[in-house]
PDB file of C-alpha atoms in Angstrom:
ATOM      1  CA  MET A  23      -7.438  14.758 -15.871  1.00 75.00           C
ATOM      2  CA  ALA A  24      -6.924  15.553 -12.181  1.00 86.00           C
ATOM      3  CA  ALA A  25      -7.847  11.993 -11.202  1.00 85.00           C
ATOM      4  CA  VAL A  26      -5.307  10.585 -13.665  1.00 88.00           C
ATOM      5  CA  LEU A  27      -2.544  12.818 -12.330  1.00 93.00           C
ATOM      6  CA  LEU A  28      -3.391  12.030  -8.698  1.00 93.00           C
ATOM      7  CA  ALA A  29      -3.465   8.283  -9.371  1.00 90.00           C
ATOM      8  CA  CYS A  30      -0.073   8.412 -11.086  1.00 92.00           C
ATOM      9  CA  VAL A  31       1.396  10.480  -8.238  1.00 95.00           C
ATOM     10  CA  SER A  32       0.022   8.035  -5.659  1.00 95.00           C
ATOM     11  CA  ALA A  33       1.482   5.037  -7.502  1.00 93.00           C
ATOM     12  CA  ALA A  34       4.918   6.610  -7.955  1.00 96.00           C
ATOM     13  CA  LEU A  35       5.147   7.740  -4.331  1.00 97.00           C
ATOM     14  CA  PHE A  36       4.057   4.334  -3.043  1.00 95.00           C
ATOM     15  CA  GLY A  37       6.800   2.669  -5.076  1.00 95.00           C
ATOM     16  CA  ALA A  38       9.319   5.172  -3.714  1.00 96.00           C
ATOM     17  CA  MET A  39       8.041   4.537  -0.184  1.00 97.00           C
ATOM     18  CA  ALA A  40       8.969   0.858  -0.405  1.00 95.00           C
ATOM     19  CA  VAL A  41      12.556   1.832  -1.209  1.00 96.00           C
ATOM     20  CA  ALA A  42      12.607   4.433   1.578  1.00 97.00           C
ATOM     21  CA  ILE A  43      11.412   1.782   4.035  1.00 97.00           C
ATOM     22  CA  ARG A  44      14.149  -0.603   2.906  1.00 96.00           C
ATOM     23  CA  LEU A  45      16.766   2.088   3.569  1.00 96.00           C
ATOM     24  CA  ALA A  46      15.238   2.991   6.944  1.00 97.00           C
ATOM     25  CA  LEU A  47      15.213  -0.639   8.079  1.00 96.00           C
ATOM     26  CA  ARG A  48      18.985  -0.668   7.734  1.00 94.00           C
ATOM     27  CA  ARG A  49      19.158   1.984  10.456  1.00 95.00           C
ATOM     28  CA  VAL A  50      16.293   0.731  12.610  1.00 95.00           C
ATOM     29  CA  PRO A  51      15.667  -2.991  11.934  1.00 94.00           C
ATOM     30  CA  ASP A  52      12.321  -3.057  13.733  1.00 95.00           C
ATOM     31  CA  PRO A  53       9.408  -3.348  11.267  1.00 95.00           C
ATOM     32  CA  GLU A  54       6.660  -2.981  13.889  1.00 94.00           C
ATOM     33  CA  VAL A  55       7.992   0.254  15.415  1.00 96.00           C
ATOM     34  CA  GLY A  56       8.862   1.392  11.901  1.00 96.00           C
ATOM     35  CA  ALA A  57       5.246   0.800  10.869  1.00 96.00           C
ATOM     36  CA  LEU A  58       4.025   3.012  13.718  1.00 96.00           C
ATOM     37  CA  ALA A  59       6.577   5.718  12.948  1.00 97.00           C
ATOM     38  CA  THR A  60       5.703   5.725   9.244  1.00 97.00           C
ATOM     39  CA  SER A  61       1.969   5.825   9.910  1.00 96.00           C
ATOM     40  CA  SER A  62       2.345   8.577  12.532  1.00 96.00           C
ATOM     41  CA  ILE A  63       4.265  10.772  10.105  1.00 97.00           C
ATOM     42  CA  ALA A  64       1.774  10.000   7.336  1.00 97.00           C
ATOM     43  CA  LEU A  65      -1.069  10.898   9.707  1.00 96.00           C
ATOM     44  CA  ALA A  66       0.476  14.320  10.308  1.00 97.00           C
ATOM     45  CA  VAL A  67       0.886  14.845   6.556  1.00 97.00           C
ATOM     46  CA  THR A  68      -2.676  13.822   5.686  1.00 95.00           C
ATOM     47  CA  ALA A  69      -4.050  15.921   8.567  1.00 93.00           C
ATOM     48  CA  VAL A  70      -2.252  19.044   7.338  1.00 93.00           C
ATOM     49  CA  ILE A  71      -3.433  18.431   3.774  1.00 91.00           C
ATOM     50  CA  GLY A  72      -6.981  17.864   5.026  1.00 85.00           C
ATOM     51  CA  LEU A  73      -7.011  21.018   7.139  1.00 85.00           C
ATOM     52  CA  VAL A  74      -5.666  23.134   4.301  1.00 84.00           C
ATOM     53  CA  SER A  75      -8.082  21.726   1.739  1.00 76.00           C
ATOM     54  CA  ALA A  76     -11.263  21.610   3.828  1.00 65.00           C
ATOM     55  CA  PRO A  77     -13.492  24.717   3.680  1.00 60.00           C
ATOM     56  CA  PRO A  78     -13.874  26.562   7.003  1.00 49.00           C
ATOM     57  CA  THR A  79     -17.567  25.718   7.183  1.00 47.00           C
ATOM     58  CA  ALA A  80     -17.080  21.991   6.534  1.00 53.00           C
ATOM     59  CA  SER A  81     -18.879  19.818   9.071  1.00 54.00           C
ATOM     60  CA  LEU A  82     -18.006  16.212   9.851  1.00 58.00           C
ATOM     61  CA  ALA A  83     -20.814  13.818  10.609  1.00 63.00           C
ATOM     62  CA  PRO A  84     -19.664  10.787  12.649  1.00 66.00           C
ATOM     63  CA  GLY A  85     -21.998   8.616  10.620  1.00 66.00           C
ATOM     64  CA  ASP A  86     -20.066   9.518   7.474  1.00 68.00           C
ATOM     65  CA  LEU A  87     -16.638   8.904   8.973  1.00 75.00           C
ATOM     66  CA  TRP A  88     -16.867   5.728  11.033  1.00 77.00           C
ATOM     67  CA  PRO A  89     -16.626   3.382   7.997  1.00 78.00           C
ATOM     68  CA  PHE A  90     -13.265   4.991   7.167  1.00 83.00           C
ATOM     69  CA  LEU A  91     -12.063   4.018  10.632  1.00 87.00           C
ATOM     70  CA  LEU A  92     -12.778   0.406   9.709  1.00 86.00           C
ATOM     71  CA  ALA A  93     -10.924   0.850   6.422  1.00 86.00           C
ATOM     72  CA  GLY A  94      -7.956   2.240   8.346  1.00 91.00           C
ATOM     73  CA  VAL A  95      -7.829  -0.769  10.648  1.00 92.00           C
ATOM     74  CA  LEU A  96      -7.421  -2.976   7.574  1.00 90.00           C
ATOM     75  CA  ALA A  97      -4.969  -0.705   5.759  1.00 87.00           C
ATOM     76  CA  PRO A  98      -2.723   0.933   6.719  1.00 90.00           C
ATOM     77  CA  GLY A  99      -3.292  -0.542  10.196  1.00 92.00           C
ATOM     78  CA  SER A 100      -2.870  -4.300  10.041  1.00 92.00           C
ATOM     79  CA  SER A 101      -1.389  -4.304   6.541  1.00 94.00           C
ATOM     80  CA  GLN A 102       1.441  -1.894   7.356  1.00 94.00           C
ATOM     81  CA  ILE A 103       3.048  -4.266   9.854  1.00 95.00           C
ATOM     82  CA  LEU A 104       2.969  -7.056   7.278  1.00 96.00           C
ATOM     83  CA  PHE A 105       4.228  -4.712   4.551  1.00 96.00           C
ATOM     84  CA  MET A 106       7.210  -3.673   6.683  1.00 96.00           C
ATOM     85  CA  ARG A 107       8.120  -7.281   7.374  1.00 96.00           C
ATOM     86  CA  ALA A 108       7.792  -8.085   3.688  1.00 96.00           C
ATOM     87  CA  VAL A 109      10.193  -5.286   2.701  1.00 96.00           C
ATOM     88  CA  ARG A 110      12.644  -6.479   5.345  1.00 95.00           C
ATOM     89  CA  ASP A 111      12.540 -10.140   4.273  1.00 96.00           C
ATOM     90  CA  ALA A 112      11.786  -9.998   0.525  1.00 94.00           C
ATOM     91  CA  GLY A 113      13.170  -6.583  -0.413  1.00 94.00           C
ATOM     92  CA  ALA A 114      11.543  -3.417  -1.722  1.00 95.00           C
ATOM     93  CA  ALA A 115      11.349  -4.414  -5.394  1.00 94.00           C
ATOM     94  CA  ARG A 116       9.824  -7.844  -4.865  1.00 94.00           C
ATOM     95  CA  THR A 117       7.379  -6.580  -2.260  1.00 95.00           C
ATOM     96  CA  ALA A 118       6.251  -3.807  -4.603  1.00 93.00           C
ATOM     97  CA  VAL A 119       5.709  -6.331  -7.386  1.00 93.00           C
ATOM     98  CA  LEU A 120       3.728  -8.668  -5.147  1.00 93.00           C
ATOM     99  CA  MET A 121       1.577  -5.762  -3.994  1.00 90.00           C
ATOM    100  CA  GLY A 122       0.606  -5.381  -7.633  1.00 88.00           C
ATOM    101  CA  THR A 123      -1.431  -8.569  -7.301  1.00 89.00           C
ATOM    102  CA  ALA A 124      -4.008  -6.632  -5.242  1.00 84.00           C
ATOM    103  CA  PRO A 125      -6.494  -6.400  -8.183  1.00 82.00           C
ATOM    104  CA  LEU A 126      -6.600 -10.209  -8.328  1.00 84.00           C
ATOM    105  CA  PHE A 127      -7.531 -10.459  -4.652  1.00 84.00           C
ATOM    106  CA  SER A 128      -9.876  -7.497  -5.002  1.00 77.00           C
ATOM    107  CA  VAL A 129     -11.784  -9.233  -7.781  1.00 78.00           C
ATOM    108  CA  ALA A 130     -11.854 -12.497  -5.829  1.00 81.00           C
ATOM    109  CA  ILE A 131     -13.354 -10.669  -2.834  1.00 77.00           C
ATOM    110  CA  ALA A 132     -15.879  -8.904  -5.065  1.00 71.00           C
ATOM    111  CA  LEU A 133     -16.904 -12.152  -6.751  1.00 74.00           C
ATOM    112  CA  VAL A 134     -17.530 -13.836  -3.415  1.00 76.00           C
ATOM    113  CA  ALA A 135     -18.783 -10.968  -1.239  1.00 68.00           C
ATOM    114  CA  LEU A 136     -20.419  -8.644  -3.765  1.00 63.00           C
ATOM    115  CA  ASP A 137     -21.632 -11.262  -6.250  1.00 66.00           C
ATOM    116  CA  GLU A 138     -19.922  -9.585  -9.212  1.00 67.00           C
ATOM    117  CA  PRO A 139     -20.033 -11.586 -12.467  1.00 73.00           C
ATOM    118  CA  ALA A 140     -16.907 -13.356 -13.714  1.00 72.00           C
ATOM    119  CA  ARG A 141     -16.121 -11.844 -17.122  1.00 79.00           C
ATOM    120  CA  ALA A 142     -13.523 -12.901 -19.666  1.00 82.00           C
ATOM    121  CA  PRO A 143     -11.303  -9.777 -19.257  1.00 82.00           C
ATOM    122  CA  LEU A 144     -11.195 -10.334 -15.501  1.00 81.00           C
ATOM    123  CA  LEU A 145     -10.126 -13.929 -15.979  1.00 82.00           C
ATOM    124  CA  ALA A 146      -7.499 -12.859 -18.533  1.00 89.00           C
ATOM    125  CA  GLY A 147      -6.154 -10.300 -16.079  1.00 87.00           C
ATOM    126  CA  ALA A 148      -5.994 -12.957 -13.381  1.00 87.00           C
ATOM    127  CA  ALA A 149      -4.068 -15.223 -15.754  1.00 89.00           C
ATOM    128  CA  LEU A 150      -1.513 -12.462 -16.434  1.00 92.00           C
ATOM    129  CA  ILE A 151      -1.030 -11.866 -12.711  1.00 91.00           C
ATOM    130  CA  ILE A 152      -0.543 -15.579 -12.104  1.00 88.00           C
ATOM    131  CA  ALA A 153       1.964 -15.712 -14.977  1.00 92.00           C
ATOM    132  CA  GLY A 154       3.835 -12.840 -13.352  1.00 92.00           C
ATOM    133  CA  GLY A 155       3.883 -14.738 -10.074  1.00 90.00           C
ATOM    134  CA  ILE A 156       5.320 -17.770 -11.846  1.00 88.00           C
ATOM    135  CA  ALA A 157       8.059 -15.580 -13.346  1.00 90.00           C
ATOM    136  CA  LEU A 158       8.952 -14.347  -9.867  1.00 88.00           C
ATOM    137  CA  ALA A 159       8.942 -17.867  -8.448  1.00 84.00           C
ATOM    138  CA  GLY A 160      11.397 -18.933 -11.147  1.00 85.00           C
ATOM    139  CA  GLU A 161      14.043 -16.381 -10.212  1.00 87.00           C
ATOM    140  CA  ARG A 162      17.495 -17.925  -9.959  1.00 81.00           C
ATOM    141  CA  VAL A 163      19.277 -14.931  -8.461  1.00 83.00           C
ATOM    142  CA  ARG A 164      17.945 -13.255  -5.351  1.00 87.00           C
ATOM    143  CA  PRO A 165      19.478 -11.021  -2.665  1.00 86.00           C
ATOM    144  CA  ALA A 166      21.520 -12.807  -0.021  1.00 84.00           C
ATOM    145  CA  ASP A 167      19.113 -11.745   2.735  1.00 88.00           C
ATOM    146  CA  PHE A 168      15.980 -12.803   0.824  1.00 92.00           C
ATOM    147  CA  ARG A 169      13.541 -14.914   2.853  1.00 93.00           C
ATOM    148  CA  ARG A 170      10.531 -16.716   1.409  1.00 92.00           C
ATOM    149  CA  LEU A 171       8.533 -15.714   4.466  1.00 96.00           C
ATOM    150  CA  GLY A 172       8.656 -12.169   3.090  1.00 95.00           C
ATOM    151  CA  VAL A 173       6.521 -13.327   0.163  1.00 94.00           C
ATOM    152  CA  VAL A 174       3.896 -14.597   2.610  1.00 96.00           C
ATOM    153  CA  PHE A 175       3.919 -11.259   4.453  1.00 96.00           C
ATOM    154  CA  ALA A 176       3.590  -9.359   1.173  1.00 95.00           C
ATOM    155  CA  LEU A 177       0.641 -11.434  -0.041  1.00 94.00           C
ATOM    156  CA  ALA A 178      -1.086 -11.160   3.345  1.00 95.00           C
ATOM    157  CA  ALA A 179      -0.669  -7.373   3.249  1.00 94.00           C
ATOM    158  CA  THR A 180      -2.001  -7.368  -0.296  1.00 91.00           C
ATOM    159  CA  VAL A 181      -5.182  -9.186   0.736  1.00 91.00           C
ATOM    160  CA  LEU A 182      -5.813  -6.499   3.370  1.00 91.00           C
ATOM    161  CA  PHE A 183      -5.133  -3.748   0.820  1.00 86.00           C
ATOM    162  CA  ALA A 184      -7.588  -5.391  -1.581  1.00 83.00           C
ATOM    163  CA  ALA A 185     -10.260  -5.586   1.125  1.00 84.00           C
ATOM    164  CA  ARG A 186      -9.670  -1.920   1.941  1.00 81.00           C
ATOM    165  CA  ASP A 187      -9.927  -0.951  -1.731  1.00 74.00           C
ATOM    166  CA  ASN A 188     -13.275  -2.725  -2.103  1.00 73.00           C
ATOM    167  CA  LEU A 189     -14.542  -0.961   1.007  1.00 76.00           C
ATOM    168  CA  LEU A 190     -13.216   2.388  -0.247  1.00 69.00           C
ATOM    169  CA  ARG A 191     -14.927   1.993  -3.620  1.00 67.00           C
ATOM    170  CA  TRP A 192     -18.212   1.344  -1.870  1.00 68.00           C
ATOM    171  CA  LEU A 193     -17.764   4.225   0.562  1.00 63.00           C
ATOM    172  CA  VAL A 194     -17.068   6.752  -2.197  1.00 59.00           C
ATOM    173  CA  GLY A 195     -20.644   6.456  -3.382  1.00 57.00           C
ATOM    174  CA  GLU A 196     -22.204   6.333   0.084  1.00 58.00           C
ATOM    175  CA  THR A 197     -20.795   9.422   1.843  1.00 59.00           C
ATOM    176  CA  ASP A 198     -20.620  13.153   1.304  1.00 58.00           C
ATOM    177  CA  ALA A 199     -17.428  13.539   3.358  1.00 63.00           C
ATOM    178  CA  ARG A 200     -14.484  15.063   1.509  1.00 68.00           C
ATOM    179  CA  ALA A 201     -11.664  12.746   0.449  1.00 65.00           C
ATOM    180  CA  LEU A 202      -8.875  14.814   2.012  1.00 71.00           C
ATOM    181  CA  VAL A 203     -10.786  14.812   5.302  1.00 77.00           C
ATOM    182  CA  THR A 204     -11.493  11.087   5.355  1.00 81.00           C
ATOM    183  CA  ALA A 205      -7.877  10.201   4.510  1.00 86.00           C
ATOM    184  CA  PRO A 206      -6.468  11.337   7.897  1.00 90.00           C
ATOM    185  CA  VAL A 207      -9.400   9.651   9.666  1.00 89.00           C
ATOM    186  CA  SER A 208      -8.451   6.365   8.040  1.00 91.00           C
ATOM    187  CA  MET A 209      -4.755   6.960   8.716  1.00 95.00           C
ATOM    188  CA  ALA A 210      -5.465   7.714  12.391  1.00 95.00           C
ATOM    189  CA  ALA A 211      -7.282   4.401  12.729  1.00 95.00           C
ATOM    190  CA  GLY A 212      -4.327   2.663  11.126  1.00 95.00           C
ATOM    191  CA  ALA A 213      -1.767   4.257  13.444  1.00 96.00           C
ATOM    192  CA  ALA A 214      -3.954   3.451  16.471  1.00 96.00           C
ATOM    193  CA  THR A 215      -4.197  -0.195  15.367  1.00 96.00           C
ATOM    194  CA  ILE A 216      -0.412  -0.495  15.174  1.00 96.00           C
ATOM    195  CA  ALA A 217       0.009   1.233  18.552  1.00 95.00           C
ATOM    196  CA  VAL A 218      -2.446  -1.176  20.194  1.00 95.00           C
ATOM    197  CA  TYR A 219      -0.601  -4.114  18.648  1.00 94.00           C
ATOM    198  CA  LEU A 220       2.688  -2.885  20.102  1.00 94.00           C
ATOM    199  CA  LEU A 221       1.152  -2.259  23.522  1.00 92.00           C
ATOM    200  CA  VAL A 222      -0.326  -5.763  23.620  1.00 93.00           C
ATOM    201  CA  THR A 223       2.778  -7.578  22.346  1.00 91.00           C
ATOM    202  CA  ARG A 224       5.537  -5.467  23.938  1.00 88.00           C
ATOM    203  CA  ARG A 225       3.838  -3.266  26.513  1.00 85.00           C
ATOM    204  CA  SER A 226       6.125  -0.228  26.893  1.00 78.00           C
ATOM    205  CA  ALA A 227       9.346  -1.878  25.690  1.00 76.00           C
ATOM    206  CA  TRP A 228       9.066  -0.334  22.222  1.00 80.00           C
ATOM    207  CA  ALA A 229       8.704   3.296  23.340  1.00 79.00           C
ATOM    208  CA  GLY A 230      12.441   3.883  23.746  1.00 80.00           C
ATOM    209  CA  GLY A 231      13.176   3.270  20.075  1.00 88.00           C
ATOM    210  CA  TYR A 232      10.198   5.187  18.696  1.00 92.00           C
ATOM    211  CA  ARG A 233      11.930   8.567  18.466  1.00 91.00           C
ATOM    212  CA  ARG A 234      14.871   7.074  16.606  1.00 94.00           C
ATOM    213  CA  ALA A 235      12.470   5.272  14.284  1.00 96.00           C
ATOM    214  CA  VAL A 236      10.658   8.527  13.493  1.00 96.00           C
ATOM    215  CA  ARG A 237      13.930  10.058  12.305  1.00 96.00           C
ATOM    216  CA  ALA A 238      14.844   7.012  10.232  1.00 97.00           C
ATOM    217  CA  PHE A 239      11.412   6.573   8.657  1.00 98.00           C
ATOM    218  CA  LEU A 240      10.699  10.272   8.081  1.00 98.00           C
ATOM    219  CA  PRO A 241      11.166  10.103   4.255  1.00 98.00           C
ATOM    220  CA  ALA A 242       8.970   6.989   4.048  1.00 98.00           C
ATOM    221  CA  GLY A 243       6.276   8.611   6.175  1.00 98.00           C
ATOM    222  CA  LEU A 244       6.221  11.766   4.073  1.00 98.00           C
ATOM    223  CA  LEU A 245       5.936   9.741   0.872  1.00 98.00           C
ATOM    224  CA  PHE A 246       3.226   7.581   2.412  1.00 97.00           C
ATOM    225  CA  GLY A 247       1.162  10.553   3.586  1.00 96.00           C
ATOM    226  CA  VAL A 248       1.128  12.340   0.240  1.00 97.00           C
ATOM    227  CA  SER A 249       0.515   9.071  -1.628  1.00 96.00           C
ATOM    228  CA  TYR A 250      -2.419   8.200   0.627  1.00 92.00           C
ATOM    229  CA  SER A 251      -4.059  11.617   0.239  1.00 92.00           C
ATOM    230  CA  ALA A 252      -3.592  11.476  -3.526  1.00 93.00           C
ATOM    231  CA  LEU A 253      -5.144   7.985  -3.624  1.00 88.00           C
ATOM    232  CA  PHE A 254      -8.266   9.072  -1.734  1.00 84.00           C
ATOM    233  CA  GLU A 255      -8.686  12.209  -3.826  1.00 86.00           C
ATOM    234  CA  ALA A 256      -8.194  10.258  -7.071  1.00 86.00           C
ATOM    235  CA  TYR A 257     -10.990   7.811  -6.197  1.00 77.00           C
ATOM    236  CA  TYR A 258     -13.290  10.715  -5.370  1.00 78.00           C
ATOM    237  CA  ARG A 259     -12.525  12.626  -8.572  1.00 80.00           C
ATOM    238  CA  GLY A 260     -12.382   9.857 -11.159  1.00 77.00           C
ATOM    239  CA  ARG A 261     -13.992   6.597 -12.130  1.00 73.00           C
ATOM    240  CA  VAL A 262     -12.620   3.434 -10.578  1.00 66.00           C
ATOM    241  CA  THR A 263     -11.996   2.014 -14.067  1.00 66.00           C
ATOM    242  CA  VAL A 264      -9.583   4.905 -14.679  1.00 75.00           C
ATOM    243  CA  VAL A 265      -7.947   5.224 -11.266  1.00 78.00           C
ATOM    244  CA  SER A 266      -7.444   1.562 -10.378  1.00 73.00           C
ATOM    245  CA  PRO A 267      -5.295   0.607 -13.416  1.00 76.00           C
ATOM    246  CA  LEU A 268      -3.061   3.634 -12.873  1.00 83.00           C
ATOM    247  CA  VAL A 269      -2.594   2.861  -9.186  1.00 84.00           C
ATOM    248  CA  ALA A 270      -1.591  -0.687 -10.183  1.00 80.00           C
ATOM    249  CA  THR A 271       1.579   0.717 -11.791  1.00 89.00           C
ATOM    250  CA  GLU A 272       3.047   1.138  -8.286  1.00 90.00           C
ATOM    251  CA  SER A 273       4.818  -2.180  -8.870  1.00 91.00           C
ATOM    252  CA  LEU A 274       6.764  -0.813 -11.827  1.00 92.00           C
ATOM    253  CA  TRP A 275       7.692   2.297  -9.854  1.00 95.00           C
ATOM    254  CA  GLY A 276       8.954   0.121  -7.025  1.00 94.00           C
ATOM    255  CA  VAL A 277      11.146  -1.876  -9.396  1.00 94.00           C
ATOM    256  CA  LEU A 278      12.397   1.300 -11.093  1.00 93.00           C
ATOM    257  CA  PHE A 279      13.384   3.046  -7.861  1.00 95.00           C
ATOM    258  CA  SER A 280      14.914  -0.158  -6.496  1.00 94.00           C
ATOM    259  CA  GLY A 281      16.990  -0.539  -9.641  1.00 91.00           C
ATOM    260  CA  LEU A 282      18.202   3.051  -9.372  1.00 92.00           C
ATOM    261  CA  LEU A 283      18.857   3.260  -5.625  1.00 92.00           C
ATOM    262  CA  LEU A 284      19.290  -0.335  -4.428  1.00 90.00           C
ATOM    263  CA  ARG A 285      20.865  -1.955  -7.453  1.00 80.00           C
ATOM    264  CA  ARG A 286      23.529  -3.893  -5.543  1.00 81.00           C
ATOM    265  CA  THR A 287      21.276  -5.248  -2.817  1.00 87.00           C
ATOM    266  CA  GLU A 288      17.957  -5.777  -4.629  1.00 88.00           C
ATOM    267  CA  LEU A 289      19.432  -7.563  -7.676  1.00 87.00           C
ATOM    268  CA  VAL A 290      16.735  -6.463 -10.106  1.00 88.00           C
ATOM    269  CA  GLY A 291      16.955  -9.030 -12.905  1.00 88.00           C
ATOM    270  CA  ARG A 292      15.078  -9.931 -16.059  1.00 88.00           C
ATOM    271  CA  ARG A 293      12.566 -12.272 -14.416  1.00 91.00           C
ATOM    272  CA  LEU A 294      11.661  -9.652 -11.816  1.00 92.00           C
ATOM    273  CA  VAL A 295      11.043  -7.052 -14.513  1.00 92.00           C
ATOM    274  CA  VAL A 296       9.012  -9.500 -16.619  1.00 93.00           C
ATOM    275  CA  GLY A 297       7.017 -10.523 -13.578  1.00 93.00           C
ATOM    276  CA  ALA A 298       6.318  -6.889 -12.727  1.00 93.00           C
ATOM    277  CA  ILE A 299       5.152  -6.124 -16.276  1.00 93.00           C
ATOM    278  CA  LEU A 300       2.830  -9.149 -16.376  1.00 94.00           C
ATOM    279  CA  ILE A 301       1.346  -8.392 -12.959  1.00 92.00           C
ATOM    280  CA  VAL A 302       0.793  -4.734 -13.782  1.00 91.00           C
ATOM    281  CA  ALA A 303      -0.742  -5.670 -17.152  1.00 92.00           C
ATOM    282  CA  GLY A 304      -3.122  -8.023 -15.374  1.00 90.00           C
ATOM    283  CA  GLY A 305      -3.984  -5.373 -12.802  1.00 85.00           C
ATOM    284  CA  VAL A 306      -4.633  -2.796 -15.509  1.00 84.00           C
ATOM    285  CA  LEU A 307      -6.887  -5.204 -17.399  1.00 86.00           C
ATOM    286  CA  ILE A 308      -8.873  -6.046 -14.287  1.00 82.00           C
ATOM    287  CA  GLY A 309      -9.141  -2.406 -13.240  1.00 76.00           C
ATOM    288  CA  ALA A 310     -10.263  -1.249 -16.680  1.00 75.00           C
ATOM    289  CA  TRP A 311     -13.093  -3.794 -16.907  1.00 73.00           C
ATOM    290  CA  ARG A 312     -14.441  -3.646 -13.340  1.00 63.00           C
TER     291      ARG A 312
END
C-alpha cells in the first residue's frame, strides 16, 4: 500500500514539475542554468528527507553508493538539461506525454542489454505507445512557440531516464543502502554533472544568473526533490510490476496540470489527450508484465 501511494505521489509531482518549469522559464529563459538550479534545490530536499529518515546508527559503505552516482549522471544529470530544453521548445504537456514513452525504451534496453524475452504483452504495450506517438504527430493545433526540436530533446531525455530506471531496478536488489539515503547521492551526482557541463561550455559566465534562477525554479525544485525521494522509496518498498505502471501515469498528470494552469499557451486538445492515454496504457501494460 505504501509503495502504491509513493508511486502515485511521485508521478503527480513530476507532472506538476513540468508545469512549474514552464512557468519558471518565462522568468529565466535559460534551461541549462535552470536545470542546475532545479537539481540543487532538489538535492537539498532529498538530503533533508534522507537525514530525517535515516537512523542515527546508519552507516554508508562507498561500495553500496557508487553505482547511484552513475545513475545520477544519467538522470537527473544529463537528462535534466535535455528535459528543460524540451519543456522550453515543446511545452510542458507534450514533454510530459513524451516522457511517458520511457517504458518502451526501458524494455528495448532490457531486451538488448539484459537479454529479456520478448513477450506478447510487451509488444502490445509498445504498439500502444507507438499509436500514442502517431496521435501526437497528427496534431493540427500546437502552441505558437512549439518547436519540433523539443520533441527530439524530450525523447533523448526519455532514453536516459529509461537507462537510469533499468540501473535502479538492478541496484535495488544488489545493495542494502536505504532508498532515502541513496536518493540524495544520485541527485548530488546529477547536480555535479550539470555544473561541470556549465563550467566547460560557459566557464563562469553563468554564475551571475544562478541566484535569480534559484528563485524562479524554487517550486520546480521542491516538487522534483519530493518526487525523486518518493520514486526511490517506492521502488524499495514495492514490486517493479506495481510501481512502474503507476509512475507511468506522470504523463496524464502533466496534461492535467497543463490544462488547468497553462490552458491558453499549451493548447491541450483531443489528440494530445488521446496520445497521452494510449502512451500511458502502453506503459502500464509493459510495467505490469515486466
